[in-house]
N, CA, C and O atoms as a Tinker XYZ file with bonds, in Angstrom:
   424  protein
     1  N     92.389000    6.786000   34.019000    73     2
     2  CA    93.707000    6.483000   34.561000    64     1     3
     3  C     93.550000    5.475000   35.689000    63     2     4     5
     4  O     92.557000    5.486000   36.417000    81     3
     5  N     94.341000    4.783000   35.795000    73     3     6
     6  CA    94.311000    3.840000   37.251000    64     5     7
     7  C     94.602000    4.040000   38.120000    63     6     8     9
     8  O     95.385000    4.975000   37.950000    81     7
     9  N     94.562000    3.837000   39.088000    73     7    10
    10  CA    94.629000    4.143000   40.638000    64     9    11
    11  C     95.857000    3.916000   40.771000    63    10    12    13
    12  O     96.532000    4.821000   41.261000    81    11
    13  N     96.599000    2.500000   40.333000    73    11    14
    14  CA    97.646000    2.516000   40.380000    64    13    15
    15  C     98.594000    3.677000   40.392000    63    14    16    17
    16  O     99.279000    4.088000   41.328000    81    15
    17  N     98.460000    4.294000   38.696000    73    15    18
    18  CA    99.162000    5.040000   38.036000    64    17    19
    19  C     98.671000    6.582000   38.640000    63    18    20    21
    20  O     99.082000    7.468000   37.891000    81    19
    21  N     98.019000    7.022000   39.619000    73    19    22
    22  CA    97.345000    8.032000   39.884000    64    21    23
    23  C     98.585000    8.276000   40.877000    63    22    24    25
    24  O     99.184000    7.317000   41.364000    81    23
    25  N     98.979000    9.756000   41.183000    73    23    26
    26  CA    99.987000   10.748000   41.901000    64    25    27
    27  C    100.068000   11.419000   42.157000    63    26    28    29
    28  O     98.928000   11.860000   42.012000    81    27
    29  N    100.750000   12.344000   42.660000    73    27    30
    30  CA   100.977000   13.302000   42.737000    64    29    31
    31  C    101.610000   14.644000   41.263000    63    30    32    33
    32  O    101.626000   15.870000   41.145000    81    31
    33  N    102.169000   13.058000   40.150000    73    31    34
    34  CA   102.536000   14.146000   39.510000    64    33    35
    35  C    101.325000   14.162000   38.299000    63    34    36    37
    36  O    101.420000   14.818000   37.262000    81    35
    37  N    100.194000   13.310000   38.659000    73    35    38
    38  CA    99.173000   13.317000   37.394000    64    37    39
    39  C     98.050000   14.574000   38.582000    63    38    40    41
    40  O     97.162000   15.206000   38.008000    81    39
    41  N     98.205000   14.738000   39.835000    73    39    42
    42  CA    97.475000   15.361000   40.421000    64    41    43
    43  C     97.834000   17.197000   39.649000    63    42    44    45
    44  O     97.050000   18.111000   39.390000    81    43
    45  N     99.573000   17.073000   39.470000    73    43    46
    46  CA    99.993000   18.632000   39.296000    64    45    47
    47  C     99.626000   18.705000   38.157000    63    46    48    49
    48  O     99.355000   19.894000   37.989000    81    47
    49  N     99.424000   18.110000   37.157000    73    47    50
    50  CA    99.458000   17.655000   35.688000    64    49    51
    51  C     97.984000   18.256000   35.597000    63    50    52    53
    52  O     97.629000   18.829000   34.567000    81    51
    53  N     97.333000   18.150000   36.434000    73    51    54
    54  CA    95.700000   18.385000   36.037000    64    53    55
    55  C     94.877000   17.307000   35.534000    63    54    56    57
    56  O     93.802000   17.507000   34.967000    81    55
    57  N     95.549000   15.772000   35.809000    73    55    58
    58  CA    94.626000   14.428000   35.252000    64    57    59
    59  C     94.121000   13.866000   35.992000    63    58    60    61
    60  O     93.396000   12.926000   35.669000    81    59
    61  N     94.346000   14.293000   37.508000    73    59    62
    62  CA    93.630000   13.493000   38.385000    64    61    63
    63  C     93.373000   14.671000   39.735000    63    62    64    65
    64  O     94.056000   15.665000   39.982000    81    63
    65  N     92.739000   14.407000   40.115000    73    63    66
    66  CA    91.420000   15.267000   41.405000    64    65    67
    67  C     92.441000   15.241000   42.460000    63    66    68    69
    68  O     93.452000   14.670000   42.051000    81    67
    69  N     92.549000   15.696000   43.791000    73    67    70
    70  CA    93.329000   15.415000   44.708000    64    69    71
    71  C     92.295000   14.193000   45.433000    63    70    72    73
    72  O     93.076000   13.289000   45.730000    81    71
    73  N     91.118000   13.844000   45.776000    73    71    74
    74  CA    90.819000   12.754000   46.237000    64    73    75
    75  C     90.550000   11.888000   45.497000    63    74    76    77
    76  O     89.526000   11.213000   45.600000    81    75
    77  N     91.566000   11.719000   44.463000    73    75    78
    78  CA    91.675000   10.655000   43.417000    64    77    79
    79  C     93.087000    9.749000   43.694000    63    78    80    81
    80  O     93.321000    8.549000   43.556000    81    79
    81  N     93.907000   10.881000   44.145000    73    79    82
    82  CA    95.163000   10.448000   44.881000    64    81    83
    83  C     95.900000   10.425000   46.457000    63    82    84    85
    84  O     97.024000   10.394000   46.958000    81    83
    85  N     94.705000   10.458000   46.792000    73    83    86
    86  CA    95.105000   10.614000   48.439000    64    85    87
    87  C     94.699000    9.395000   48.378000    63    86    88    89
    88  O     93.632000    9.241000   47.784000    81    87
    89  N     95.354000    8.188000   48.929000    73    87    90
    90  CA    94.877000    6.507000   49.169000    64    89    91
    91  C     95.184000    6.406000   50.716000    63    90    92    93
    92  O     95.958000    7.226000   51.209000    81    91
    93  N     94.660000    5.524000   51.420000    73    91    94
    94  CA    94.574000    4.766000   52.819000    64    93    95
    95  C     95.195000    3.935000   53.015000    63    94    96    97
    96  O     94.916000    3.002000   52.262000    81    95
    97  N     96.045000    3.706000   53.744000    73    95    98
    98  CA    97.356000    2.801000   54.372000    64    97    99
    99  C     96.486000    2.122000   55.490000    63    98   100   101
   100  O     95.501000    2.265000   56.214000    81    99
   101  N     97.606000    1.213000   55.107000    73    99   102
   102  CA    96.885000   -0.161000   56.634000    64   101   103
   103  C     97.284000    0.509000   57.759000    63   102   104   105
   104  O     97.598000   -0.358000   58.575000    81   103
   105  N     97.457000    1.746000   58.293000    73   103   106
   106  CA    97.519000    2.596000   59.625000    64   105   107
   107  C     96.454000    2.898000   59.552000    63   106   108   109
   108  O     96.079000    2.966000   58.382000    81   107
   109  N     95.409000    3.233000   60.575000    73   107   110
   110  CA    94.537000    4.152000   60.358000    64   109   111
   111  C     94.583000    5.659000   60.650000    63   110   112   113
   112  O     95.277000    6.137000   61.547000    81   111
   113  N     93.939000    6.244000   59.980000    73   111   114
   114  CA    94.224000    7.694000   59.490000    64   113   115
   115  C     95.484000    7.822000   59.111000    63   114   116   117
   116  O     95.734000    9.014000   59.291000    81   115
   117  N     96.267000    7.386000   58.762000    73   115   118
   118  CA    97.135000    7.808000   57.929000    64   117   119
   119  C     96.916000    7.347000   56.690000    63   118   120   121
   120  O     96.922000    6.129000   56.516000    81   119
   121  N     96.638000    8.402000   55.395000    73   119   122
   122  CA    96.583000    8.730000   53.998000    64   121   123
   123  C     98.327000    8.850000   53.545000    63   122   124   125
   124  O     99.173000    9.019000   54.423000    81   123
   125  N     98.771000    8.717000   51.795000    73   123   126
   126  CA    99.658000    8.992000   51.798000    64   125   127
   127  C     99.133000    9.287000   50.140000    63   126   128   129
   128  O     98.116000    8.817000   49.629000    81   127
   129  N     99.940000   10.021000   49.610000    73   127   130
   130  CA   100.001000   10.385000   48.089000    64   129   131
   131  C    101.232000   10.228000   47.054000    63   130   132   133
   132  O    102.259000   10.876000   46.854000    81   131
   133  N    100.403000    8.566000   46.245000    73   131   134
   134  CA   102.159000    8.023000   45.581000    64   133   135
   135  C    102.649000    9.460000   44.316000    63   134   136   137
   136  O    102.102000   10.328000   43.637000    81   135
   137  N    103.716000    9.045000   44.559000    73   135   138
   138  CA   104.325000   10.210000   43.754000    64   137   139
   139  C    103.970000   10.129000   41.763000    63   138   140   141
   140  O    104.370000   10.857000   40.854000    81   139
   141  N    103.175000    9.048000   41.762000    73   139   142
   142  CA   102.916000    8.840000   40.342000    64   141   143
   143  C    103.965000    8.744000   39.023000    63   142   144   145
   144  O    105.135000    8.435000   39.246000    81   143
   145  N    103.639000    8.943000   38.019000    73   143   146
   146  CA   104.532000    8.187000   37.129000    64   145   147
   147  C    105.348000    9.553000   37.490000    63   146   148   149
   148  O    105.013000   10.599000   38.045000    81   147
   149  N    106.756000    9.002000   36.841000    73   147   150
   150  CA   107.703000   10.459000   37.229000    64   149   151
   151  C    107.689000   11.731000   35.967000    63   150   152   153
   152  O    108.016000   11.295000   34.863000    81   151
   153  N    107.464000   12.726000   35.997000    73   151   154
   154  CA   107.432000   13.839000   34.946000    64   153   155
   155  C    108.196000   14.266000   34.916000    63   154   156   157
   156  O    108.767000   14.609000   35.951000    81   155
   157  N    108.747000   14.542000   33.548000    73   155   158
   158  CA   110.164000   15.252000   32.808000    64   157   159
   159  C    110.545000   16.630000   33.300000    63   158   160   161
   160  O    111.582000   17.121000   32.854000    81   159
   161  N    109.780000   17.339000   34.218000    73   159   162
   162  CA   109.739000   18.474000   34.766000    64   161   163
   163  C    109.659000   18.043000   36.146000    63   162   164   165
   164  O    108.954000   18.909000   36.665000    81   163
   165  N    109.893000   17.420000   36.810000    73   163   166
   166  CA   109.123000   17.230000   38.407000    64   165   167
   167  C    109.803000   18.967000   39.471000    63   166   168   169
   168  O    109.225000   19.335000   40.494000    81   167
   169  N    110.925000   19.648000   38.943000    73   167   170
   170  CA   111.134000   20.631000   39.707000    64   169   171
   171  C    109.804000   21.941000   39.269000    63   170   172   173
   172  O    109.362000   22.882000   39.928000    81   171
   173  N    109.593000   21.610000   38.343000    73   171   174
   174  CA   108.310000   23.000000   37.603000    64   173   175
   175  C    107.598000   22.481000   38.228000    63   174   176   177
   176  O    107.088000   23.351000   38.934000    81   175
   177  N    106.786000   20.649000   38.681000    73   175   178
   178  CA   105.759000   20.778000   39.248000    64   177   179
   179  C    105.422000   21.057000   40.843000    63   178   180   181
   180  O    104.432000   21.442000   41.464000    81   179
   181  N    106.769000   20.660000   41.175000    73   179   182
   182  CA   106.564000   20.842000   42.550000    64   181   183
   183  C    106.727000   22.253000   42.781000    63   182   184   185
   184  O    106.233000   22.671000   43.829000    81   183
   185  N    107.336000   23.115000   42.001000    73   183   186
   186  CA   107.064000   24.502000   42.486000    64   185   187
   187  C    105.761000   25.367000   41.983000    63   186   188   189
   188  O    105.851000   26.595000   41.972000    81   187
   189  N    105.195000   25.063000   41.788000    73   187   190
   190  CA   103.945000   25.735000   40.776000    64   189   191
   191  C    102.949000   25.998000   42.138000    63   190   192   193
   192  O    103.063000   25.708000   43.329000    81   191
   193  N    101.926000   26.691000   41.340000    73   191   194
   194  CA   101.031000   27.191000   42.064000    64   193   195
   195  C     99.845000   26.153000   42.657000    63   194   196   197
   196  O     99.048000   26.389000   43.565000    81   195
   197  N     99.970000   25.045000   41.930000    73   195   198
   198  CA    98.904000   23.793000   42.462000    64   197   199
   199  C     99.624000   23.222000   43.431000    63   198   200   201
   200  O     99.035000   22.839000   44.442000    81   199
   201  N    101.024000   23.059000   43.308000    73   199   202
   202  CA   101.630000   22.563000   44.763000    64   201   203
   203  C    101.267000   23.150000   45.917000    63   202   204   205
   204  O    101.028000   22.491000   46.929000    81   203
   205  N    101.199000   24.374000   45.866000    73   203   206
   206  CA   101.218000   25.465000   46.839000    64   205   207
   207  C     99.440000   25.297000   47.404000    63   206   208   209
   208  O     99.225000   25.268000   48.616000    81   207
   209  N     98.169000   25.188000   46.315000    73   207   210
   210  CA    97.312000   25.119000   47.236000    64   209   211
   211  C     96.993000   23.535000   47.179000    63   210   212   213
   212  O     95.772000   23.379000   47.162000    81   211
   213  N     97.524000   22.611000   47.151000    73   211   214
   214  CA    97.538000   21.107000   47.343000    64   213   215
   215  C     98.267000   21.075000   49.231000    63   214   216   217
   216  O     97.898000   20.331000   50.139000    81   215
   217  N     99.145000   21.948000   49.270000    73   215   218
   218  CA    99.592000   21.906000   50.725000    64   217   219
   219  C     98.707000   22.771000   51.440000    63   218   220   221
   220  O     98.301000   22.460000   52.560000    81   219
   221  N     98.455000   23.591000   51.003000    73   219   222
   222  CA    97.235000   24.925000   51.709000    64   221   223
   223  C     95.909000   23.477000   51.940000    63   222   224   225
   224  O     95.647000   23.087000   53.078000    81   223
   225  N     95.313000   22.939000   50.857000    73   223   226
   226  CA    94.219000   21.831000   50.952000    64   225   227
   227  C     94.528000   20.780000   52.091000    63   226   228   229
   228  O     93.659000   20.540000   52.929000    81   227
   229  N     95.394000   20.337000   52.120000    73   227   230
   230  CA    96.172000   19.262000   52.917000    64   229   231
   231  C     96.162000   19.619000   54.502000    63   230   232   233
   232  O     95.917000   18.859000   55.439000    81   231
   233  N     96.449000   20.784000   54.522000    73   231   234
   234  CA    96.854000   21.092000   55.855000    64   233   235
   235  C     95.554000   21.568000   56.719000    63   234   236   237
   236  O     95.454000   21.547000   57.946000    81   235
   237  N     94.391000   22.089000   55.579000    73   235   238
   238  CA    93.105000   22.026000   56.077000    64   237   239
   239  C     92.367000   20.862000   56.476000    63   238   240   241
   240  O     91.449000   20.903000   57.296000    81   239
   241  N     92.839000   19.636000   55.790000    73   239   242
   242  CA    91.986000   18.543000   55.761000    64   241   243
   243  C     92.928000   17.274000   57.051000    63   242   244   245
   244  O     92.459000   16.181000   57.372000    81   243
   245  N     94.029000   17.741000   57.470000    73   243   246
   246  CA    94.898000   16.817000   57.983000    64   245   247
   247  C     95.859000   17.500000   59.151000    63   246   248   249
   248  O     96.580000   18.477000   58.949000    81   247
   249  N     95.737000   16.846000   60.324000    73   247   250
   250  CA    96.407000   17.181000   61.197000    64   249   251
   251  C     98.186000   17.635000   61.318000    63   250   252   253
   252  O     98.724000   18.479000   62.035000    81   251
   253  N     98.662000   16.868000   60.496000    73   251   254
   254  CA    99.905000   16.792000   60.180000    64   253   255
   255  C    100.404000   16.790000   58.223000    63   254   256   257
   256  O     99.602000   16.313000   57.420000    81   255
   257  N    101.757000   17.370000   57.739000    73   255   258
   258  CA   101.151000   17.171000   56.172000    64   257   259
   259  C    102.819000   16.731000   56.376000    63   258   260   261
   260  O    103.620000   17.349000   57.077000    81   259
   261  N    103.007000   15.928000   55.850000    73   259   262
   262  CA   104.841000   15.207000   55.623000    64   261   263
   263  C    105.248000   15.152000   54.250000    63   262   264   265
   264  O    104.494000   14.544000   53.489000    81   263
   265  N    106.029000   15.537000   53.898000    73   263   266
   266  CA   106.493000   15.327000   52.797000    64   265   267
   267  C    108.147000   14.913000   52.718000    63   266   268   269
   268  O    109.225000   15.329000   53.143000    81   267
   269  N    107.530000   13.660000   51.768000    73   267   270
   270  CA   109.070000   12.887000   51.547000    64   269   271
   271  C    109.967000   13.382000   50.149000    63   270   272   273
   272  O    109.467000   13.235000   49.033000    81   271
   273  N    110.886000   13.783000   50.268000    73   271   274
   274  CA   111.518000   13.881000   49.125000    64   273   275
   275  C    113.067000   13.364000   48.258000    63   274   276   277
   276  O    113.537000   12.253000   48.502000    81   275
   277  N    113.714000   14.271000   47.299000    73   275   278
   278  CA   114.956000   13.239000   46.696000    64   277   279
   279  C    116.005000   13.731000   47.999000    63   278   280   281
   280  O    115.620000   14.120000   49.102000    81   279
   281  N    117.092000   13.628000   47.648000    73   279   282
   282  CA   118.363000   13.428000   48.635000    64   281   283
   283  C    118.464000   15.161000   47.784000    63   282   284   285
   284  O    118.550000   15.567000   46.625000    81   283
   285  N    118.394000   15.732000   49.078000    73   283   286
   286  CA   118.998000   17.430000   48.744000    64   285   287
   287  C    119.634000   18.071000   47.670000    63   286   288   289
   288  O    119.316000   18.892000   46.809000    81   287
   289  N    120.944000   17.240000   48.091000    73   287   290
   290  CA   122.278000   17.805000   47.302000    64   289   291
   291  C    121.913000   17.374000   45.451000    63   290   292   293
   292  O    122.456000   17.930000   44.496000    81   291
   293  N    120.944000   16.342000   45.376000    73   291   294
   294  CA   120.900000   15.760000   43.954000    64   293   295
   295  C    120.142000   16.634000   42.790000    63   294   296   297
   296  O    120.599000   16.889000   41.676000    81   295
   297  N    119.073000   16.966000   43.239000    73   295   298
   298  CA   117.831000   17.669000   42.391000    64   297   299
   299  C    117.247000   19.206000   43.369000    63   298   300   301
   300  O    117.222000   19.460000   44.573000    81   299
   301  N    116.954000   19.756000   42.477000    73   299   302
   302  CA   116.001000   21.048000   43.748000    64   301   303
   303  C    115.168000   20.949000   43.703000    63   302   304   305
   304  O    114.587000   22.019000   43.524000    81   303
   305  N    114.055000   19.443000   43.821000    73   303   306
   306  CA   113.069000   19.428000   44.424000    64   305   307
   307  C    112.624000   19.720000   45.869000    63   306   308   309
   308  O    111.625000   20.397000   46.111000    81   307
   309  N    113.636000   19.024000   47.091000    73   307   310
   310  CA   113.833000   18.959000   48.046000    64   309   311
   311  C    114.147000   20.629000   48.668000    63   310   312   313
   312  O    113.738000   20.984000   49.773000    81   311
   313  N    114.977000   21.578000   47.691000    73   311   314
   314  CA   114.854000   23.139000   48.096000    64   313   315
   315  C    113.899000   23.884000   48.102000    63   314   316   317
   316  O    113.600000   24.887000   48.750000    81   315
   317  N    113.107000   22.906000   46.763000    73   315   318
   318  CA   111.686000   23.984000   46.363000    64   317   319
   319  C    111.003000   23.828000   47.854000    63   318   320   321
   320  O    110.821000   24.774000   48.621000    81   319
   321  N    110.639000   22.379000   48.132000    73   319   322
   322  CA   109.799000   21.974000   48.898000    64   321   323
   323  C    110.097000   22.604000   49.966000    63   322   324   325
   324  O    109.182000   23.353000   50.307000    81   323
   325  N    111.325000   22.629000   50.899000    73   323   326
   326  CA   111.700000   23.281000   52.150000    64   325   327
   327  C    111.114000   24.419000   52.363000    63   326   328   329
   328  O    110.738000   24.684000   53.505000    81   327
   329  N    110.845000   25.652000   50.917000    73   327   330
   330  CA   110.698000   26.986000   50.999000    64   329   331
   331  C    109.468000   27.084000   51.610000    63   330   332   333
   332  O    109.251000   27.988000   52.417000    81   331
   333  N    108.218000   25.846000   51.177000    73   331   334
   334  CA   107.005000   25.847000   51.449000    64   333   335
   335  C    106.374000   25.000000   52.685000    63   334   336   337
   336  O    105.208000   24.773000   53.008000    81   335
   337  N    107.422000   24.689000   53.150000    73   335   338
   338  CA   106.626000   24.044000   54.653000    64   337   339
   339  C    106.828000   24.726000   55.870000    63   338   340   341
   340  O    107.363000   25.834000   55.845000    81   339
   341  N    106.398000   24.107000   57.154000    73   339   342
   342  CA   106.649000   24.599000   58.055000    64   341   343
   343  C    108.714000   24.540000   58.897000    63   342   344   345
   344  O    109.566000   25.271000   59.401000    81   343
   345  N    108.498000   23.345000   58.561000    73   343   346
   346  CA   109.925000   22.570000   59.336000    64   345   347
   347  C    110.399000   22.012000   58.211000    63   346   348   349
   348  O    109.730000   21.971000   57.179000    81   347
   349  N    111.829000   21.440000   58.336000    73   347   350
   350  CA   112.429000   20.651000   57.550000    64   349   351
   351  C    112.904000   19.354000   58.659000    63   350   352   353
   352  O    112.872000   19.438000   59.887000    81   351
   353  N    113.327000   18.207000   57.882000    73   351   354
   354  CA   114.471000   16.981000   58.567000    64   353   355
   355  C    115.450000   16.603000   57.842000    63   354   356   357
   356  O    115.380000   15.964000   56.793000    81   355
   357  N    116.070000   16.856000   58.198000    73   355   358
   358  CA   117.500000   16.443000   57.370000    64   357   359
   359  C    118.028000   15.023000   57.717000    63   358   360   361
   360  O    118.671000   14.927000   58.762000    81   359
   361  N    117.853000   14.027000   57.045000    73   359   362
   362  CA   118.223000   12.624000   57.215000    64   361   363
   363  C    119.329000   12.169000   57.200000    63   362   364   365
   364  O    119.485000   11.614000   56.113000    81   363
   365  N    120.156000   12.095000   57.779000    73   363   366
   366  CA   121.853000   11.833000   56.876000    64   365   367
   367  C    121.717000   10.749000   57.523000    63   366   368   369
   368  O    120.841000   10.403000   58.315000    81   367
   369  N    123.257000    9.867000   56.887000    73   367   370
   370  CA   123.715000    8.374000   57.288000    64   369   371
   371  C    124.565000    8.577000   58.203000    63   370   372   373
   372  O    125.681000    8.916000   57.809000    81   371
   373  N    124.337000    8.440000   59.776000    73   371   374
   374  CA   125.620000    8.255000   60.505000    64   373   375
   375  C    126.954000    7.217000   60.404000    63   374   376   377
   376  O    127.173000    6.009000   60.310000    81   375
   377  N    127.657000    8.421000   60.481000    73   375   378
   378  CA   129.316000    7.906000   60.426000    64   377   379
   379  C    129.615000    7.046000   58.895000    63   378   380   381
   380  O    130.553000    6.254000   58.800000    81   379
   381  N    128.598000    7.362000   57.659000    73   379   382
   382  CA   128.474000    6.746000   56.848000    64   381   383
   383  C    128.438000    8.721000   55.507000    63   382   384   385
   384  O    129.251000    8.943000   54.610000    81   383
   385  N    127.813000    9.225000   55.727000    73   383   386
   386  CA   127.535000   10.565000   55.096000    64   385   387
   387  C    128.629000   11.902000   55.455000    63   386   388   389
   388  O    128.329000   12.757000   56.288000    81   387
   389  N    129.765000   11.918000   54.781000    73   387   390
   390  CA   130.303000   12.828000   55.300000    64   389   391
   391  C    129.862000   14.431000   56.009000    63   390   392   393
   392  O    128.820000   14.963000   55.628000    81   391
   393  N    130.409000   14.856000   56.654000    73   391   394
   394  CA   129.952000   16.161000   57.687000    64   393   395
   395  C    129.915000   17.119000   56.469000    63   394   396   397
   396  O    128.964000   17.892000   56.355000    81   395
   397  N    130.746000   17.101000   55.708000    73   395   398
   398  CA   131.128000   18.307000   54.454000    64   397   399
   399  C    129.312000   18.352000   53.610000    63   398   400   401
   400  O    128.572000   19.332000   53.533000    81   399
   401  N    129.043000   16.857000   53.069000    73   399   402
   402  CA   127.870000   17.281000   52.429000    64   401   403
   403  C    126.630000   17.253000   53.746000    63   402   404   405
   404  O    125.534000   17.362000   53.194000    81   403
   405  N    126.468000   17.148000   55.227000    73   403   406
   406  CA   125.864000   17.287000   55.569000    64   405   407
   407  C    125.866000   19.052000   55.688000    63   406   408   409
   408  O    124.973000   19.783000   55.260000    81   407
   409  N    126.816000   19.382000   56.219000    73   407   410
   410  CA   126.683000   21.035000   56.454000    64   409   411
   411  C    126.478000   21.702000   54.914000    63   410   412   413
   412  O    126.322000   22.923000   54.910000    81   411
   413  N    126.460000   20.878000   53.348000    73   411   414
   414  CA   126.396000   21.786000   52.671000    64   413   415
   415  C    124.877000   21.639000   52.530000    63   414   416   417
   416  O    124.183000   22.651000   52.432000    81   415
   417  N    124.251000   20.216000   52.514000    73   415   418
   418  CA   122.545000   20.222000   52.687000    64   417   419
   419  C    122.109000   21.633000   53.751000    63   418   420   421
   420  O    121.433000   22.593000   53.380000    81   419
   421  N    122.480000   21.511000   54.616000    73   419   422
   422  CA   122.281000   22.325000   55.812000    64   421   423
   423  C    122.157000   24.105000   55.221000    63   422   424
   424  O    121.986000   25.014000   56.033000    81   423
C-alpha cells in the first residue's frame, strides 16, 4: 500500500501497522494520522475495539492525542469518538451557526 493511501481507516482495517500511519509534519513533534481512503463503515470502525487500543497506544507514546472529526449533528462518528476521550471542543461558526443546532450538538 502507499504511504499516500495509508490511514487511519487501512490502520482499523488491519492493512497497515500503526507506525505505518503515524507521518511527521513540518512542526516538530507534531505527528498526525491521515484519515485514509474513506470506508463504507467508518462509524463500525471508529467504534471497535482497535480504535480503543490505537488511543490507549497513542496516549502512551504522545503527550497530547487530538482528534479531528465530521460536524456532530451529520454522522455518529464524532459521538462515538466523544465517548472515548478525555475532553471534547465544540467548534461552531459565530453569529453564522444557529444557537438551536449548537445546544443540540451540546
Amino acid at each position: 500500500m502507499k504511504a499516500a493511501q495509508a490511514g487511519l481507516s487501512t490502520y482499523l482495517t488491519g492493512q497497515s501497522a500503526l507506525d505505518d500511519v503515524v507521518v511527521t509534519t513540518k512542526i516538530p513533534n507534531l505527528y498526525a494520522i491521515p484519515c485514509g481512503p474513506i470506508p463504507p463503515n467508518p462509524a463500525e470502525l471508529v467504534s471497535s475495539e482497535l480504535m480503543r487500543q490505537l488511543l490507549e497506544e497513542a496516549s502512551q507514546k504522545f503527550d497530547y492525542v487530538l482528534l479531528d472529526s465530521p460536524p456532530v449533528l451529520h454522522v455518529s462518528d464524532a459521538r462515538i469518538l466523544a465517548a472515548e476521550v478525555e475532553a471534547v471542543v465544540l467548534v461552531a461558526h459565530g453569529g453564522s451557526t444557529p444557537r438551536e443546532l449548537v445546544n443540540h450538538a451540546k
